[in-house]
Structures are given as C-alpha cells and as structure tokens.
Amino acid sequence: MKKKLSLAAQIFIALVLAIIAGLLMQNCADFATSYIKPFGTIFLNLVKFIVVPIVLFSIMAGVISMKDIKKVGSIGLKTIVYYLCTTAGAIIIGLIGANLFKGAFPVLETTDLVYEAKAATPFMDVIVNIFPSNFIKPMSDANMLQIIVMALLFGFGIILVGEKAEPVVKLVESLNDVFVKVMEMIIKLSPIGVFCLLCPVVAANGASIIGSLAMVLLCAYICYAVHAIVVYSIAVKAMGGMSPVEFFKGILPAMVFAFSSTSSVGTLPITMDCCDKMGANKEVSSFVLPLGATINMDGTAIYQGVCAIFIAACFGIDLTIGQMATIVLTATLASIGTAGVPGAGMVMLAMVLVSVGLPVEGIALVAGVDRLFDMGRTAVNVTGDASCAIIVTKMEGEKLNK
C-alpha cells in the first residue's frame, strides 16, 4: 500500500506547480485570472466562512473547559506579553537588516509618486473598537477582536452561572466539534486552493514582478528567515521544551498555506490543526491562536522596519536612533489594531511613516510588490502564533492538569 502524501507535501507540490504553470501562462494571464483564480477565491471564501464560528466556539469551549476565570487571565497575560516582545524584536531585526542593506538599495526617482493613504485610526478608537455594540455585526463583518471579546464574555458568563448552564456547555462543545469537522473537510482542499490562488499572480506579473526592488525583497526575506529561525527556535527550545526541527516540521503546512493565501486569519484552521498534532493543549491553542491571528504581526513588523529605511533612503533621508525607536513603538502598538487579512500591512506602514515624518507617498514604491512582501510576512506571523501556543502549553502545564 502506497504511503499517502502529507498535507505539507501536497501544498508544497501545489506551490511549485503554481509557479511553473504561472510562468508558462504569462502570454495568457487573462485566462488564468478569469478561469483559475475563481476556484482559489471559492476556496478562500470557504476558509473565511469557517473562521468566524471556529474562533467563536473554540474560544468559548476553551474558556469553559478551564472552569476558572483566573486561569484564562494567566494564559491571556503570558500570550500578550510574548506577542508584544516578539513583535518589538522583529521590527528591531528589520531595522538592523535594512540598515546593513541600505547601501545596496536602488536610488529611485521619487518626484511622481502618488499614494492615497488611509487615515490611521486614533489609539483610543482602536481600544473602543475592540468592544462590540451589536451581537450580529462582529460576525457578519468578521471583526476578529470583537468576536474574541464576545467569546470571552459568553465563556465567563457560562462559568459564573455554574451547573444551570450545563446544557449550554454541551451545546457549545457539540457545535465546536461540528465546526472542527467542517474545517477538516475544507482543509483537504488546500492544495487546489493554493494552486488556484498563486498561479494567476505569477502569470500576471512573471519574473519581472521583483524588478528593481529585488534588494529590498531580499533584505526583507533574510530578516524573516533570521527572526523565524533564530528567535522562534530559541523560544520554543528554551521556553517550550521542543526541538526547533520538530517545531518547524510540524508547522510547515500552515507556513506554506499562509505564504500562498497571505491571510493569518484564513490560515487559522490549518494552524490549529498543526499545533494539535505537535501536542499543544487544546484549551491553550483555542485561545492563543485566534488572538495571535488578530494581534501578532511579527512578519508585518519586519516589513515596516525594512520599508521605512528603504523609503527614507529613496528620499535621501537618514533616520535617527530616536526615529527608529518611534518606529519600534508605533509598529508594535499598531499590530494590535490591524486585522490579519491580506494588505493590512500597508495601512500599518502608513501609520509608521507618519509617526517619524517620512512621506507617505513612499508607499507607492513598494505597493507594486506588496503581495510578495505579504507572502513572507504572513508565514512568519503564523509561525509566531504557533510558537506561542507551544510555549504557553509548557508554561501552564501543571495548572492545566489540575
């Protein structure tokens, strides 16, 4: 009997085939966009469809199973501190890497740049927007932060009601199991989805998609690799007690899917599945991963640092140490209020540039290849979420067994 290919292998093969097919179809890119991309969109729609109920019911089930609000608080505090520290570390790596590469960045003509920046959301508005004002709207808008708050409130309410809420507990657990099964069915389609999403992008842009920005992309991807290999390896080994090789092998399917879909939230079902197989506690991962998909943006933070230095270099501006410190602080805080969806990094970049007085028009320099930056940064974001689930599982080990 032949051994079945693992999901990671299937997705990787789909990725390679998509690149080859895309390069061969450059002369008929319209065909790829019109007739191949729609199947990728269908797959992405299914993933988006399952994400909201998975986040809502998995967090509720996770909170209920802990039976103690203090335990939720303990996990939440460790998670947020870990995410903020790794995000700050990521942007420092991005700034150091970009400064080392600065001399190799191309000098570009910047007189005709036009980029319409979306207004940055004031910090207090970000805080206010975390809390839902309507029961249905957060679910219809797929507003992950509000859905997480709803799930926590319902979970706490069920714990506080006690025995009377037993029928609700069984209902939540049953619904969670049903949606997990639906998620598993959708995940099986990922190789097809990856191929159909990536092939049209390669067909439309070809090898020239990189163009004169090759050095900036190279710098970003080296920083992505350094952060993922060095920071996460040390973290999972020192705090999670897991071999880095075992960790990266386990999270590979989610990394490959994140690379293709450019959506941390869309990759959530696969990330949960990978963490499950690596031995992360379900109570922990059902809380840590949805939260991470929303607020943990390590890859995006690296992108901010690299692009800020690149844009400054293009305009002949040298950033001071103080300005770089401002970038670290702004990008770390902005990551909490930015959704884990394709293109969200562009909004964050506008906020970062404004914070240090750089011309926002500079975003036009990287906008054309944002998709290529996005693929790498999403893979890093998802890996960071998984590392947190492994680490918090280890740190909470004794408490969870009580």
GROMACS .gro file of N, CA, C and O in nm, residues 168-272:
model
  420
  168VAL      N    1  -2.597   2.443   2.801
  168VAL     CA    2  -2.528   2.536   2.710
  168VAL      C    3  -2.385   2.488   2.686
  168VAL      O    4  -2.333   2.495   2.575
  169VAL      N    5  -2.322   2.436   2.793
  169VAL     CA    6  -2.184   2.384   2.781
  169VAL      C    7  -2.181   2.272   2.677
  169VAL      O    8  -2.096   2.271   2.587
  170LYS      N    9  -2.277   2.179   2.687
  170LYS     CA   10  -2.283   2.067   2.592
  170LYS      C   11  -2.309   2.116   2.450
  170LYS      O   12  -2.252   2.063   2.354
  171LEU      N   13  -2.396   2.217   2.437
  171LEU     CA   14  -2.427   2.273   2.305
  171LEU      C   15  -2.302   2.337   2.243
  171LEU      O   16  -2.270   2.313   2.126
  172VAL      N   17  -2.229   2.418   2.322
  172VAL     CA   18  -2.107   2.485   2.273
  172VAL      C   19  -2.003   2.381   2.230
  172VAL      O   20  -1.943   2.392   2.122
  173GLU      N   21  -1.985   2.278   2.315
  173GLU     CA   22  -1.886   2.173   2.283
  173GLU      C   23  -1.925   2.096   2.156
  173GLU      O   24  -1.841   2.064   2.073
  174SER      N   25  -2.057   2.068   2.143
  174SER     CA   26  -2.105   1.995   2.024
  174SER      C   27  -2.086   2.079   1.898
  174SER      O   28  -2.038   2.029   1.795
  175LEU      N   29  -2.123   2.208   1.906
  175LEU     CA   30  -2.108   2.298   1.791
  175LEU      C   31  -1.961   2.313   1.753
  175LEU      O   32  -1.925   2.314   1.635
  176ASN      N   33  -1.874   2.322   1.855
  176ASN     CA   34  -1.730   2.331   1.830
  176ASN      C   35  -1.681   2.208   1.754
  176ASN      O   36  -1.608   2.219   1.656
  177ASP      N   37  -1.725   2.089   1.796
  177ASP     CA   38  -1.686   1.964   1.729
  177ASP      C   39  -1.734   1.961   1.584
  177ASP      O   40  -1.662   1.918   1.493
  178VAL      N   41  -1.859   2.008   1.562
  178VAL     CA   42  -1.917   2.009   1.426
  178VAL      C   43  -1.835   2.101   1.335
  178VAL      O   44  -1.799   2.064   1.224
  179PHE      N   45  -1.806   2.222   1.384
  179PHE     CA   46  -1.732   2.318   1.300
  179PHE      C   47  -1.588   2.272   1.275
  179PHE      O   48  -1.531   2.300   1.170
  180VAL      N   49  -1.530   2.202   1.373
  180VAL     CA   50  -1.395   2.146   1.352
  180VAL      C   51  -1.399   2.045   1.238
  180VAL      O   52  -1.308   2.041   1.153
  181LYS      N   53  -1.504   1.961   1.233
  181LYS     CA   54  -1.518   1.862   1.124
  181LYS      C   55  -1.533   1.930   0.988
  181LYS      O   56  -1.475   1.889   0.889
  182VAL      N   57  -1.615   2.038   0.986
  182VAL     CA   58  -1.633   2.114   0.861
  182VAL      C   59  -1.498   2.173   0.818
  182VAL      O   60  -1.461   2.168   0.701
  183MET      N   61  -1.425   2.224   0.917
  183MET     CA   62  -1.292   2.282   0.890
  183MET      C   63  -1.198   2.176   0.829
  183MET      O   64  -1.126   2.205   0.734
  184GLU      N   65  -1.202   2.054   0.883
  184GLU     CA   66  -1.116   1.947   0.832
  184GLU      C   67  -1.148   1.915   0.686
  184GLU      O   68  -1.058   1.889   0.605
  185MET      N   69  -1.278   1.919   0.651
  185MET     CA   70  -1.318   1.894   0.511
  185MET      C   71  -1.262   2.003   0.419
  185MET      O   72  -1.212   1.974   0.309
  186ILE      N   73  -1.269   2.128   0.465
  186ILE     CA   74  -1.220   2.241   0.384
  186ILE      C   75  -1.068   2.235   0.368
  186ILE      O   76  -1.014   2.259   0.260
  187ILE      N   77  -0.998   2.198   0.478
  187ILE     CA   78  -0.851   2.192   0.476
  187ILE      C   79  -0.801   2.095   0.369
  187ILE      O   80  -0.698   2.117   0.306
  188LYS      N   81  -0.875   1.986   0.348
  188LYS     CA   82  -0.834   1.886   0.249
  188LYS      C   83  -0.826   1.945   0.107
  188LYS      O   84  -0.761   1.890   0.019
  189LEU      N   85  -0.895   2.058   0.086
  189LEU     CA   86  -0.894   2.122  -0.046
  189LEU      C   87  -0.777   2.221  -0.062
  189LEU      O   88  -0.761   2.281  -0.167
  190SER      N   89  -0.696   2.239   0.047
  190SER     CA   90  -0.592   2.342   0.040
  190SER      C   91  -0.495   2.333  -0.076
  190SER      O   92  -0.461   2.437  -0.131
  191PRO      N   93  -0.446   2.214  -0.116
  191PRO     CA   94  -0.353   2.213  -0.232
  191PRO      C   95  -0.415   2.274  -0.358
  191PRO      O   96  -0.349   2.350  -0.430
  192ILE      N   97  -0.544   2.245  -0.383
  192ILE     CA   98  -0.613   2.302  -0.500
  192ILE      C   99  -0.625   2.453  -0.483
  192ILE      O  100  -0.600   2.531  -0.576
  193GLY      N  101  -0.662   2.495  -0.362
  193GLY     CA  102  -0.678   2.638  -0.333
  193GLY      C  103  -0.548   2.714  -0.353
  193GLY      O  104  -0.546   2.820  -0.415
  194VAL      N  105  -0.437   2.657  -0.303
  194VAL     CA  106  -0.305   2.721  -0.315
  194VAL      C  107  -0.268   2.738  -0.463
  194VAL      O  108  -0.224   2.845  -0.506
  195PHE      N  109  -0.287   2.632  -0.541
  195PHE     CA  110  -0.254   2.638  -0.684
  195PHE      C  111  -0.335   2.748  -0.754
  195PHE      O  112  -0.280   2.830  -0.828
  196CYS      N  113  -0.465   2.749  -0.730
  196CYS     CA  114  -0.554   2.844  -0.799
  196CYS      C  115  -0.535   2.988  -0.754
  196CYS      O  116  -0.565   3.081  -0.828
  197LEU      N  117  -0.484   3.009  -0.633
  197LEU     CA  118  -0.458   3.145  -0.585
  197LEU      C  119  -0.326   3.200  -0.638
  197LEU      O  120  -0.317   3.317  -0.674
  198LEU      N  121  -0.224   3.114  -0.644
  198LEU     CA  122  -0.091   3.160  -0.677
  198LEU      C  123  -0.063   3.168  -0.827
  198LEU      O  124   0.003   3.261  -0.874
  199CYS      N  125  -0.114   3.072  -0.903
  199CYS     CA  126  -0.088   3.065  -1.047
  199CYS      C  127  -0.121   3.197  -1.120
  199CYS      O  128  -0.039   3.248  -1.196
  200PRO      N  129  -0.241   3.257  -1.098
  200PRO     CA  130  -0.273   3.382  -1.169
  200PRO      C  131  -0.179   3.498  -1.133
  200PRO      O  132  -0.150   3.583  -1.217
  201VAL      N  133  -0.132   3.502  -1.005
  201VAL     CA  134  -0.041   3.610  -0.962
  201VAL      C  135   0.090   3.601  -1.040
  201VAL      O  136   0.141   3.701  -1.091
  202VAL      N  137   0.145   3.479  -1.052
  202VAL     CA  138   0.270   3.459  -1.126
  202VAL      C  139   0.248   3.486  -1.275
  202VAL      O  140   0.330   3.551  -1.340
  203ALA      N  141   0.134   3.440  -1.328
  203ALA     CA  142   0.104   3.460  -1.471
  203ALA      C  143   0.095   3.609  -1.505
  203ALA      O  144   0.143   3.653  -1.609
  204ALA      N  145   0.032   3.686  -1.417
  204ALA     CA  146   0.012   3.829  -1.443
  204ALA      C  147   0.140   3.909  -1.429
  204ALA      O  148   0.163   4.006  -1.502
  205ASN      N  149   0.227   3.870  -1.335
  205ASN     CA  150   0.346   3.951  -1.306
  205ASN      C  151   0.476   3.892  -1.358
  205ASN      O  152   0.572   3.965  -1.383
  206GLY      N  153   0.481   3.758  -1.370
  206GLY     CA  154   0.601   3.692  -1.420
  206GLY      C  155   0.724   3.719  -1.335
  206GLY      O  156   0.713   3.762  -1.220
  207ALA      N  157   0.840   3.692  -1.393
  207ALA     CA  158   0.965   3.712  -1.319
  207ALA      C  159   0.990   3.860  -1.292
  207ALA      O  160   1.058   3.897  -1.197
  208SER      N  161   0.929   3.947  -1.376
  208SER     CA  162   0.953   4.092  -1.360
  208SER      C  163   0.884   4.152  -1.239
  208SER      O  164   0.902   4.268  -1.208
  209ILE      N  165   0.802   4.067  -1.170
  209ILE     CA  166   0.732   4.118  -1.050
  209ILE      C  167   0.831   4.171  -0.947
  209ILE      O  168   0.803   4.263  -0.872
  210ILE      N  169   0.952   4.115  -0.945
  210ILE     CA  170   1.052   4.157  -0.847
  210ILE      C  171   1.120   4.286  -0.893
  210ILE      O  172   1.131   4.381  -0.818
  211GLY      N  173   1.166   4.287  -1.021
  211GLY     CA  174   1.222   4.410  -1.080
  211GLY      C  175   1.329   4.477  -0.996
  211GLY      O  176   1.412   4.411  -0.933
  212SER      N  177   1.324   4.610  -0.992
  212SER     CA  178   1.430   4.688  -0.926
  212SER      C  179   1.424   4.678  -0.773
  212SER      O  180   1.512   4.726  -0.704
  213LEU      N  181   1.315   4.616  -0.722
  213LEU     CA  182   1.301   4.606  -0.577
  213LEU      C  183   1.359   4.476  -0.522
  213LEU      O  184   1.333   4.440  -0.408
  214ALA      N  185   1.436   4.406  -0.605
  214ALA     CA  186   1.493   4.276  -0.564
  214ALA      C  187   1.570   4.285  -0.433
  214ALA      O  188   1.556   4.199  -0.346
  215MET      N  189   1.650   4.390  -0.416
  215MET     CA  190   1.732   4.403  -0.295
  215MET      C  191   1.647   4.424  -0.171
  215MET      O  192   1.677   4.372  -0.063
  216VAL      N  193   1.539   4.501  -0.185
  216VAL     CA  194   1.451   4.526  -0.070
  216VAL      C  195   1.382   4.396  -0.030
  216VAL      O  196   1.371   4.364   0.089
  217LEU      N  197   1.334   4.321  -0.130
  217LEU     CA  198   1.270   4.193  -0.104
  217LEU      C  199   1.369   4.094  -0.042
  217LEU      O  200   1.334   4.024   0.055
  218LEU      N  201   1.491   4.091  -0.095
  218LEU     CA  202   1.594   4.001  -0.041
  218LEU      C  203   1.621   4.034   0.106
  218LEU      O  204   1.626   3.945   0.191
  219CYS      N  205   1.634   4.164   0.133
  219CYS     CA  206   1.657   4.210   0.271
  219CYS      C  207   1.542   4.165   0.363
  219CYS      O  208   1.565   4.109   0.471
  220ALA      N  209   1.417   4.187   0.317
  220ALA     CA  210   1.300   4.150   0.398
  220ALA      C  211   1.298   4.000   0.425
  220ALA      O  212   1.278   3.956   0.539
  221TYR      N  213   1.324   3.920   0.322
  221TYR     CA  214   1.317   3.774   0.337
  221TYR      C  215   1.431   3.720   0.424
  221TYR      O  216   1.412   3.622   0.498
  222ILE      N  217   1.549   3.783   0.418
  222ILE     CA  218   1.658   3.742   0.508
  222ILE      C  219   1.618   3.771   0.653
  222ILE      O  220   1.637   3.688   0.743
  223CYS      N  221   1.557   3.889   0.676
  223CYS     CA  222   1.511   3.925   0.811
  223CYS      C  223   1.400   3.830   0.858
  223CYS      O  224   1.397   3.790   0.975
  224TYR      N  225   1.307   3.797   0.766
  224TYR     CA  226   1.201   3.700   0.801
  224TYR      C  227   1.264   3.569   0.849
  224TYR      O  228   1.225   3.511   0.950
  225ALA      N  229   1.363   3.522   0.769
  225ALA     CA  230   1.427   3.393   0.799
  225ALA      C  231   1.503   3.399   0.931
  225ALA      O  232   1.494   3.307   1.013
  226VAL      N  233   1.577   3.509   0.954
  226VAL     CA  234   1.653   3.524   1.079
  226VAL      C  235   1.559   3.522   1.199
  226VAL      O  236   1.583   3.451   1.298
  227HIS      N  237   1.449   3.598   1.190
  227HIS     CA  238   1.355   3.604   1.303
  227HIS      C  239   1.292   3.466   1.328
  227HIS      O  240   1.288   3.420   1.442
  228ALA      N  241   1.246   3.401   1.220
  228ALA     CA  242   1.180   3.271   1.236
  228ALA      C  243   1.277   3.166   1.289
  228ALA      O  244   1.245   3.095   1.385
  229ILE      N  245   1.396   3.158   1.227
  229ILE     CA  246   1.490   3.051   1.263
  229ILE      C  247   1.556   3.077   1.399
  229ILE      O  248   1.566   2.987   1.482
  230VAL      N  249   1.600   3.202   1.422
  230VAL     CA  250   1.673   3.231   1.546
  230VAL      C  251   1.578   3.252   1.664
  230VAL      O  252   1.582   3.179   1.764
  231VAL      N  253   1.487   3.351   1.652
  231VAL     CA  254   1.401   3.388   1.765
  231VAL      C  255   1.307   3.273   1.804
  231VAL      O  256   1.300   3.233   1.921
  232TYR      N  257   1.234   3.217   1.706
  232TYR     CA  258   1.138   3.112   1.740
  232TYR      C  259   1.207   2.983   1.784
  232TYR      O  260   1.157   2.912   1.871
  233SER      N  261   1.323   2.951   1.723
  233SER     CA  262   1.397   2.831   1.763
  233SER      C  263   1.440   2.841   1.909
  233SER      O  264   1.420   2.747   1.987
  234ILE      N  265   1.497   2.956   1.947
  234ILE     CA  266   1.541   2.977   2.086
  234ILE      C  267   1.421   2.972   2.179
  234ILE      O  268   1.424   2.908   2.285
  235ALA      N  269   1.311   3.040   2.139
  235ALA     CA  270   1.191   3.047   2.224
  235ALA      C  271   1.129   2.909   2.248
  235ALA      O  272   1.101   2.871   2.362
  236VAL      N  273   1.107   2.832   2.139
  236VAL     CA  274   1.040   2.701   2.157
  236VAL      C  275   1.131   2.602   2.231
  236VAL      O  276   1.083   2.517   2.305
  237LYS      N  277   1.264   2.617   2.213
  237LYS     CA  278   1.357   2.527   2.283
  237LYS      C  279   1.367   2.565   2.430
  237LYS      O  280   1.353   2.480   2.519
  238ALA      N  281   1.391   2.695   2.458
  238ALA     CA  282   1.413   2.741   2.595
  238ALA      C  283   1.285   2.743   2.679
  238ALA      O  284   1.285   2.700   2.794
  239MET      N  285   1.176   2.792   2.621
  239MET     CA  286   1.052   2.807   2.699
  239MET      C  287   0.948   2.699   2.672
  239MET      O  288   0.860   2.675   2.752
  240GLY      N  289   0.957   2.635   2.554
  240GLY     CA  290   0.856   2.535   2.519
  240GLY      C  291   0.906   2.392   2.529
  240GLY      O  292   0.828   2.296   2.519
  241GLY      N  293   1.039   2.376   2.548
  241GLY     CA  294   1.096   2.242   2.561
  241GLY      C  295   1.080   2.154   2.438
  241GLY      O  296   1.075   2.032   2.447
  242MET      N  297   1.074   2.217   2.320
  242MET     CA  298   1.056   2.140   2.196
  242MET      C  299   1.175   2.163   2.102
  242MET      O  300   1.229   2.274   2.095
  243SER      N  301   1.213   2.059   2.031
  243SER     CA  302   1.320   2.070   1.932
  243SER      C  303   1.275   2.163   1.819
  243SER      O  304   1.164   2.147   1.766
  244PRO      N  305   1.358   2.264   1.782
  244PRO     CA  306   1.320   2.355   1.673
  244PRO      C  307   1.289   2.281   1.543
  244PRO      O  308   1.198   2.319   1.469
  245VAL      N  309   1.364   2.173   1.515
  245VAL     CA  310   1.341   2.095   1.392
  245VAL      C  311   1.201   2.035   1.394
  245VAL      O  312   1.126   2.041   1.296
  246GLU      N  313   1.164   1.979   1.509
  246GLU     CA  314   1.030   1.919   1.526
  246GLU      C  315   0.921   2.026   1.510
  246GLU      O  316   0.818   2.004   1.446
  247PHE      N  317   0.949   2.146   1.565
  247PHE     CA  318   0.852   2.256   1.558
  247PHE      C  319   0.830   2.300   1.413
  247PHE      O  320   0.716   2.310   1.366
  248PHE      N  321   0.938   2.327   1.341
  248PHE     CA  322   0.925   2.376   1.202
  248PHE      C  323   0.865   2.269   1.110
  248PHE      O  324   0.790   2.301   1.018
  249LYS      N  325   0.898   2.143   1.138
  249LYS     CA  326   0.840   2.034   1.060
  249LYS      C  327   0.689   2.028   1.084
  249LYS      O  328   0.610   2.009   0.991
  250GLY      N  329   0.649   2.050   1.209
  250GLY     CA  330   0.507   2.044   1.244
  250GLY      C  331   0.425   2.160   1.189
  250GLY      O  332   0.309   2.143   1.151
  251ILE      N  333   0.487   2.280   1.183
  251ILE     CA  334   0.412   2.399   1.143
  251ILE      C  335   0.421   2.425   0.992
  251ILE      O  336   0.355   2.515   0.938
  252LEU      N  337   0.499   2.343   0.920
  252LEU     CA  338   0.522   2.365   0.776
  252LEU      C  339   0.393   2.377   0.692
  252LEU      O  340   0.383   2.469   0.610
  253PRO      N  341   0.291   2.291   0.710
  253PRO     CA  342   0.169   2.307   0.628
  253PRO      C  343   0.105   2.445   0.644
  253PRO      O  344   0.064   2.506   0.546
  254ALA      N  345   0.102   2.495   0.769
  254ALA     CA  346   0.044   2.628   0.793
  254ALA      C  347   0.129   2.737   0.731
  254ALA      O  348   0.077   2.834   0.673
  255MET      N  349   0.263   2.723   0.738
  255MET     CA  350   0.352   2.823   0.678
  255MET      C  351   0.333   2.831   0.526
  255MET      O  352   0.325   2.940   0.470
  256VAL      N  353   0.325   2.713   0.463
  256VAL     CA  354   0.309   2.710   0.317
  256VAL      C  355   0.174   2.768   0.276
  256VAL      O  356   0.164   2.845   0.181
  257PHE      N  357   0.069   2.735   0.352
  257PHE     CA  358  -0.063   2.789   0.319
  257PHE      C  359  -0.068   2.940   0.342
  257PHE      O  360  -0.124   3.015   0.261
  258ALA      N  361  -0.007   2.986   0.453
  258ALA     CA  362  -0.003   3.130   0.483
  258ALA      C  363   0.071   3.205   0.372
  258ALA      O  364   0.031   3.314   0.331
  259PHE      N  365   0.180   3.144   0.323
  259PHE     CA  366   0.260   3.203   0.215
  259PHE      C  367   0.175   3.224   0.090
  259PHE      O  368   0.188   3.325   0.021
  260SER      N  369   0.085   3.130   0.062
  260SER     CA  370   0.001   3.139  -0.058
  260SER      C  371  -0.120   3.229  -0.041
  260SER      O  372  -0.157   3.303  -0.130
  261SER      N  373  -0.182   3.220   0.078
  261SER     CA  374  -0.310   3.292   0.098
  261SER      C  375  -0.291   3.434   0.148
  261SER      O  376  -0.381   3.517   0.135
  262THR      N  377  -0.174   3.465   0.206
  262THR     CA  378  -0.143   3.595   0.267
  262THR      C  379  -0.247   3.638   0.370
  262THR      O  380  -0.276   3.756   0.385
  263SER      N  381  -0.303   3.543   0.443
  263SER     CA  382  -0.402   3.576   0.547
  263SER      C  383  -0.379   3.492   0.672
  263SER      O  384  -0.395   3.370   0.669
  264SER      N  385  -0.340   3.559   0.782
  264SER     CA  386  -0.319   3.488   0.909
  264SER      C  387  -0.450   3.429   0.959
  264SER      O  388  -0.454   3.317   1.010
  265VAL      N  389  -0.559   3.507   0.943
  265VAL     CA  390  -0.690   3.461   0.988
  265VAL      C  391  -0.738   3.345   0.902
  265VAL      O  392  -0.790   3.245   0.952
  266GLY      N  393  -0.716   3.355   0.770
  266GLY     CA  394  -0.756   3.248   0.679
  266GLY      C  395  -0.681   3.119   0.704
  266GLY      O  396  -0.732   3.009   0.680
  267THR      N  397  -0.556   3.131   0.755
  267THR     CA  398  -0.472   3.012   0.780
  267THR      C  399  -0.503   2.949   0.915
  267THR      O  400  -0.459   2.839   0.945
  268LEU      N  401  -0.584   3.019   0.997
  268LEU     CA  402  -0.611   2.976   1.134
  268LEU      C  403  -0.653   2.828   1.148
  268LEU      O  404  -0.598   2.757   1.233
  269PRO      N  405  -0.746   2.778   1.066
  269PRO     CA  406  -0.784   2.636   1.081
  269PRO      C  407  -0.666   2.540   1.066
  269PRO      O  408  -0.655   2.443   1.141
  270ILE      N  409  -0.577   2.570   0.971
  270ILE     CA  410  -0.462   2.482   0.948
  270ILE      C  411  -0.360   2.497   1.062
  270ILE      O  412  -0.302   2.398   1.107
  271THR      N  413  -0.341   2.621   1.112
  271THR     CA  414  -0.250   2.643   1.225
  271THR      C  415  -0.297   2.564   1.347
  271THR      O  416  -0.217   2.501   1.417
  272MET      N  417  -0.429   2.565   1.372
  272MET     CA  418  -0.484   2.492   1.486
  272MET      C  419  -0.460   2.342   1.471
  272MET      O  420  -0.423   2.273   1.566
   0.00000   0.00000   0.00000
